[in-house]
mmCIF file of C-alpha atoms in Angstrom:
data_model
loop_
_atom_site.group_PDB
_atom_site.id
_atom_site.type_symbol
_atom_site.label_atom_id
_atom_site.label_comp_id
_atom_site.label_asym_id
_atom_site.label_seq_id
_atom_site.Cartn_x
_atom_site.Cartn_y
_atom_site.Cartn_z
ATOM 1 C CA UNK A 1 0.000 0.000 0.000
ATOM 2 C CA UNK A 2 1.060 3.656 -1.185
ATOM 3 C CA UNK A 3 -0.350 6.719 0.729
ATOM 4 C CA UNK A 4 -0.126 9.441 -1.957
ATOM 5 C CA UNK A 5 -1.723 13.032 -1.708
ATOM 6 C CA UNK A 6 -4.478 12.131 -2.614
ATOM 7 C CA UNK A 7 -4.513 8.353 -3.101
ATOM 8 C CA UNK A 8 -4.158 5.125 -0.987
ATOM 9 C CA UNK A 9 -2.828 2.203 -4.119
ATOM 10 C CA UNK A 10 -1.646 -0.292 -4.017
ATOM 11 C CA UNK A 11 1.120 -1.506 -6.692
ATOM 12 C CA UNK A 12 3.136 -4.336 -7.376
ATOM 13 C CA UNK A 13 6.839 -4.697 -6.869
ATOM 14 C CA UNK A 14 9.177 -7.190 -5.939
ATOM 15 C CA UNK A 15 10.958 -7.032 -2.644
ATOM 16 C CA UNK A 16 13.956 -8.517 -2.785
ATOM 17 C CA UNK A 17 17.084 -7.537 -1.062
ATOM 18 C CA UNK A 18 17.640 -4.889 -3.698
ATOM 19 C CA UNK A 19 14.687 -3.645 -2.702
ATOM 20 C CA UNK A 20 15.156 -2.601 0.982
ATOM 21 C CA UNK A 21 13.639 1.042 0.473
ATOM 22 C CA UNK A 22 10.540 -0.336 0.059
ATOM 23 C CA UNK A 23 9.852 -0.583 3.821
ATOM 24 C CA UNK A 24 7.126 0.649 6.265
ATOM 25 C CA UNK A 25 6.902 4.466 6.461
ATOM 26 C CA UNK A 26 9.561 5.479 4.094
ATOM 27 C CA UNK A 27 9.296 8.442 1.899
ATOM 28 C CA UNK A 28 9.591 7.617 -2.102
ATOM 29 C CA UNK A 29 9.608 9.027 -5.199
ATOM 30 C CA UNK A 30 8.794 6.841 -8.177
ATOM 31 C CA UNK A 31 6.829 6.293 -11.007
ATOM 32 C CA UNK A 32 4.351 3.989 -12.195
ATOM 33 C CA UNK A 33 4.095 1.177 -14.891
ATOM 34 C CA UNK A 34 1.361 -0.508 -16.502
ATOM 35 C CA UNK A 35 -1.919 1.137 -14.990
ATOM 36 C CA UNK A 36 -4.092 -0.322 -18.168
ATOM 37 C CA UNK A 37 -5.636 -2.712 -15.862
ATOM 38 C CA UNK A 38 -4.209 -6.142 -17.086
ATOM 39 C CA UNK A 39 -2.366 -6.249 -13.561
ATOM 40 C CA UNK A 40 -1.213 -4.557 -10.592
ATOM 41 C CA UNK A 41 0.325 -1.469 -11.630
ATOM 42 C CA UNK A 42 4.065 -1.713 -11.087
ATOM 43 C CA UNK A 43 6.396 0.450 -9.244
ATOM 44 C CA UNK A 44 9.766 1.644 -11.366
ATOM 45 C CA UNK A 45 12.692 4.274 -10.824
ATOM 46 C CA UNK A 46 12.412 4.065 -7.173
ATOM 47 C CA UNK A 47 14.442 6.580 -4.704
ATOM 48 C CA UNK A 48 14.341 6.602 -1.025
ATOM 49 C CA UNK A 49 14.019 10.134 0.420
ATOM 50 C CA UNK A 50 15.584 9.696 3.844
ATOM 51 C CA UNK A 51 15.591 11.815 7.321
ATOM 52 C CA UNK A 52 18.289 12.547 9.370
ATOM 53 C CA UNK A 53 16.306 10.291 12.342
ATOM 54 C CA UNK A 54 16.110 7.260 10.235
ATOM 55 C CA UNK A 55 19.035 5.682 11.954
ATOM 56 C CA UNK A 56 17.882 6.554 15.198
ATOM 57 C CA UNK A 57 16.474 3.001 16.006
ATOM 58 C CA UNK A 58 14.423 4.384 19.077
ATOM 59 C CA UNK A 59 12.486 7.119 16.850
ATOM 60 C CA UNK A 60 12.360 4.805 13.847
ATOM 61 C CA UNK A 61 10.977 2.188 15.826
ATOM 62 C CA UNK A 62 8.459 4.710 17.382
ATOM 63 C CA UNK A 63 7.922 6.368 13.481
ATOM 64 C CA UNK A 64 6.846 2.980 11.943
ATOM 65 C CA UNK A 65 4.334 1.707 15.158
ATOM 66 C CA UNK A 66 2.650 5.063 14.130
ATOM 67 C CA UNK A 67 2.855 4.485 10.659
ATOM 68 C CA UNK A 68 1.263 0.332 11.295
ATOM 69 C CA UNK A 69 -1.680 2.939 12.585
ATOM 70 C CA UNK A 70 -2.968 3.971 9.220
ATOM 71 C CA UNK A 71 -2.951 0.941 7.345
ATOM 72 C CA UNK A 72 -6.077 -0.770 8.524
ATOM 73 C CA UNK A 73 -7.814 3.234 8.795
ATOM 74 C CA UNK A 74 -6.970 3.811 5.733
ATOM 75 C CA UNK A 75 -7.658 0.512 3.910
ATOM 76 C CA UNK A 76 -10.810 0.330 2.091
ATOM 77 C CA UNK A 77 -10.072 3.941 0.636
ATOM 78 C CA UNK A 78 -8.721 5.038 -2.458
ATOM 79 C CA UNK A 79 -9.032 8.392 -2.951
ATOM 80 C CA UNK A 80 -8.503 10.252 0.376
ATOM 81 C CA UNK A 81 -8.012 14.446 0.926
ATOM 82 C CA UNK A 82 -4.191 15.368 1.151
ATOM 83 C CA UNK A 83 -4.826 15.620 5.383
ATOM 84 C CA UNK A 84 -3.449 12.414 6.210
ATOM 85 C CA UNK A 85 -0.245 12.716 3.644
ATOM 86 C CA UNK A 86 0.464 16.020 4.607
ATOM 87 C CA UNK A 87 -0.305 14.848 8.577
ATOM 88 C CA UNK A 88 2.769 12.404 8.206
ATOM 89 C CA UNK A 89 5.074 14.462 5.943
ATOM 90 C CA UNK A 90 4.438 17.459 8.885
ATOM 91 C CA UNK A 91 5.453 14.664 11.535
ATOM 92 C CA UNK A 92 8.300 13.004 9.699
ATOM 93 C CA UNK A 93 9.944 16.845 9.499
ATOM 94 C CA UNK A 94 9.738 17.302 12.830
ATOM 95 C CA UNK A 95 10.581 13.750 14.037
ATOM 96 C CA UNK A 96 14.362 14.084 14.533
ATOM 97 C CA UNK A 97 13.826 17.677 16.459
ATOM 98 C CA UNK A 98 10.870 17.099 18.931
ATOM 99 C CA UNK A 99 9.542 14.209 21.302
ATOM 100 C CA UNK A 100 8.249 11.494 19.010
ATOM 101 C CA UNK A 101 5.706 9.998 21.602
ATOM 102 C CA UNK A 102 4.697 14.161 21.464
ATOM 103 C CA UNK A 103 4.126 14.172 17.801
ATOM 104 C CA UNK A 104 2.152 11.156 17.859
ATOM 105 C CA UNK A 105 -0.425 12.140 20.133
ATOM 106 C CA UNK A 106 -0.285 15.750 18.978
ATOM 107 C CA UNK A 107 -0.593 14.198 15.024
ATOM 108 C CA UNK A 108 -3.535 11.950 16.576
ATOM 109 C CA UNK A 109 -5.778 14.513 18.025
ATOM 110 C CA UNK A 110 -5.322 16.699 14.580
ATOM 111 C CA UNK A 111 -6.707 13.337 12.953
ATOM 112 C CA UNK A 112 -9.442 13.243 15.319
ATOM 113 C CA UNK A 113 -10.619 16.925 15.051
ATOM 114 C CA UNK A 114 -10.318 16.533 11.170
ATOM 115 C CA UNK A 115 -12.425 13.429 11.275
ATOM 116 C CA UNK A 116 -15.111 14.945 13.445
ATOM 117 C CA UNK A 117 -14.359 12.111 16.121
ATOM 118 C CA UNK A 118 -12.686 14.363 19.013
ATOM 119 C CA UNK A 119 -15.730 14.255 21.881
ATOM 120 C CA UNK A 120 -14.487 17.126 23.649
ATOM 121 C CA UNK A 121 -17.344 16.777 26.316
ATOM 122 C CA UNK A 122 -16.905 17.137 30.404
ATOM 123 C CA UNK A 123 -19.240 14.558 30.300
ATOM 124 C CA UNK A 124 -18.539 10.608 30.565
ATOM 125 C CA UNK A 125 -18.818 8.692 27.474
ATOM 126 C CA UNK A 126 -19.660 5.517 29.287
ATOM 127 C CA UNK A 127 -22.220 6.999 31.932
ATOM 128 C CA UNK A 128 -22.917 10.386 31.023
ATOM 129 C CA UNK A 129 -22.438 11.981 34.430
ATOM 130 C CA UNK A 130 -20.194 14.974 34.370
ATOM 131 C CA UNK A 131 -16.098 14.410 34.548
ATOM 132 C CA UNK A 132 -14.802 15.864 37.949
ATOM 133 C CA UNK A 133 -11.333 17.261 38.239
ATOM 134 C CA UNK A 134 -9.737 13.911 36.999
ATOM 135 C CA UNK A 135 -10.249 11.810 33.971
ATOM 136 C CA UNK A 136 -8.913 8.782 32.182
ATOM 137 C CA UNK A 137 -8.982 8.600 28.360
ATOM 138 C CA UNK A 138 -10.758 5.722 26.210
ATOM 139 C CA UNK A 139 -9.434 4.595 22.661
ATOM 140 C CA UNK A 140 -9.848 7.903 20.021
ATOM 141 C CA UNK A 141 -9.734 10.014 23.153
ATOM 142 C CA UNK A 142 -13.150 9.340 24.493
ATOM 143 C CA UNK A 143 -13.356 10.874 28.164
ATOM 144 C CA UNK A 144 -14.308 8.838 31.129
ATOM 145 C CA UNK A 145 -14.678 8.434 34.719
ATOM 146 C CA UNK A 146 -11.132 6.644 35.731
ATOM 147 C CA UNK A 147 -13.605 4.499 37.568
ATOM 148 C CA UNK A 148 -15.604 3.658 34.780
ATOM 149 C CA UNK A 149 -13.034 1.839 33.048
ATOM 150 C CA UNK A 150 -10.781 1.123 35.988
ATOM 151 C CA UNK A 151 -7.599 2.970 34.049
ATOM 152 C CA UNK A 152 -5.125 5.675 35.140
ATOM 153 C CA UNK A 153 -6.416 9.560 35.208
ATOM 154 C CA UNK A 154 -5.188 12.452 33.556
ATOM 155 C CA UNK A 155 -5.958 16.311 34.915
ATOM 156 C CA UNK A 156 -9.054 17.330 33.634
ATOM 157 C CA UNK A 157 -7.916 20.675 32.853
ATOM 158 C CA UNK A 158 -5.184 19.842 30.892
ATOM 159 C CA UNK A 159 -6.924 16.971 28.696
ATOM 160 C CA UNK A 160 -9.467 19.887 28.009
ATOM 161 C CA UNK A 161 -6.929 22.289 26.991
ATOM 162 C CA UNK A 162 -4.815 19.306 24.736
ATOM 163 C CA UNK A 163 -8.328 19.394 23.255
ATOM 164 C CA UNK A 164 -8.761 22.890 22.503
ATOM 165 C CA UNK A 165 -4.732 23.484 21.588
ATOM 166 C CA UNK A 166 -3.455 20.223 19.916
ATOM 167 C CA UNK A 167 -0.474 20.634 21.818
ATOM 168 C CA UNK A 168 0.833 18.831 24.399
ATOM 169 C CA UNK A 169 3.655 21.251 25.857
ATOM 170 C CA UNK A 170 1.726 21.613 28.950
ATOM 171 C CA UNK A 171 2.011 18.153 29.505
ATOM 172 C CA UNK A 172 4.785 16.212 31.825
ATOM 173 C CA UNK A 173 6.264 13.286 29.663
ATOM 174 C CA UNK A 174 4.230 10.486 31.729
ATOM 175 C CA UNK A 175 1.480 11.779 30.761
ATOM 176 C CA UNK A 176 2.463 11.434 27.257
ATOM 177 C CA UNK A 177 3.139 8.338 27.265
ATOM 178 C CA UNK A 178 0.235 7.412 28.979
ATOM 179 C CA UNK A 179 -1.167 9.529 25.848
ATOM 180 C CA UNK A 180 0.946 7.056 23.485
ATOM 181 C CA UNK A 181 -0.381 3.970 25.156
ATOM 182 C CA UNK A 182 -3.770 4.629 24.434
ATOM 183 C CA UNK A 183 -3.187 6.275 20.524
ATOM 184 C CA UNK A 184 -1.080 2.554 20.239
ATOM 185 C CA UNK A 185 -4.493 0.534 21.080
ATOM 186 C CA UNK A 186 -5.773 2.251 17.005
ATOM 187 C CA UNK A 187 -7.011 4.870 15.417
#
């Protein structure tokens, strides 16, 4: 599968060991054989267009766990708006400079807004009684009562404001990863 601006294709192309660029969440440039429907399209003149963080084996390993993300969302389309390309290009610029497990839940709750899926409520999703001063976060960012799904809680103040700023600077790290952990679960 090939996330392009404004396609998700998928092409064929053998992957031998000459072909080691063709790996998950790499940035290419190449061109396109055959699309008069007799096959799979095939992929030709491939070149690899690297980031200084790609041998970073921490942040790459981080980069393609994110990356495993959008397969299954992103599956059944085929022509898609230039959000989720542009979304990843954004990230993979600033992927060597900031916190990765940052950019991934910052990167997440821009997909969520764009897909009209953030529930920014004060409310419970599971029992609809207003949130307190704590919180604990479902899968897609759903609030809760930390008693309602028996998981760790967050400030409610500052999940509200990661709502409203798509930042997480005011953040400490463990709460970021306890961020991460729940982004990991699927988009």
């Amino acid at each position: 599968m090939v996330l392009t601006a404004h396609h998700v294709k998928t092409y064929y192309r053998f992957f031998g060991a000459r072909h080691s660029i063709l790996q998950l969440g790499n940035l290419i440039d190449f061109e396109v054989e055959g699309e008069d429907g007799r096959f799979l399209p095939r992929l030709r003149s491939l070149s690899h267009i690297g980031f200084p963080w790609i041998f970073d084996k921490n942040r790459l390993l981080v980069w393609h766990n994110f990356i495993q993300l959008f397969e299954p969302h992103l599956k059944e389309a085929e022509e898609i708006d230039n959000f989720y390309y542009n979304l990843l290009l954004d990230a993979a610029k600033k992927w060597g400079k900031q916190n990765p497990k940052r950019l991934v839940c910052e990167s997440y709750i821009a997909l969520l807004a764009y897909e009209g899926r953030l529930y920014p409520e004060k409310h419970c999703y599971i029992c609809e009684t207003p949130i307190g001063d704590e919180v604990a976060l479902m899968q897609a960012f759903k609030p809760v009562h930390p008693a309602c799904i028996y998981s760790a809680s967050l400030s409610t103040r500052k999940v509200l404001e990661f709502f409203q700023t798509k930042q997480t600077l005011m953040m400490e790290d463990y709460e970021v990863d306890h961020l991460f952990e729940i982004v990991m679960k699927g988009l």
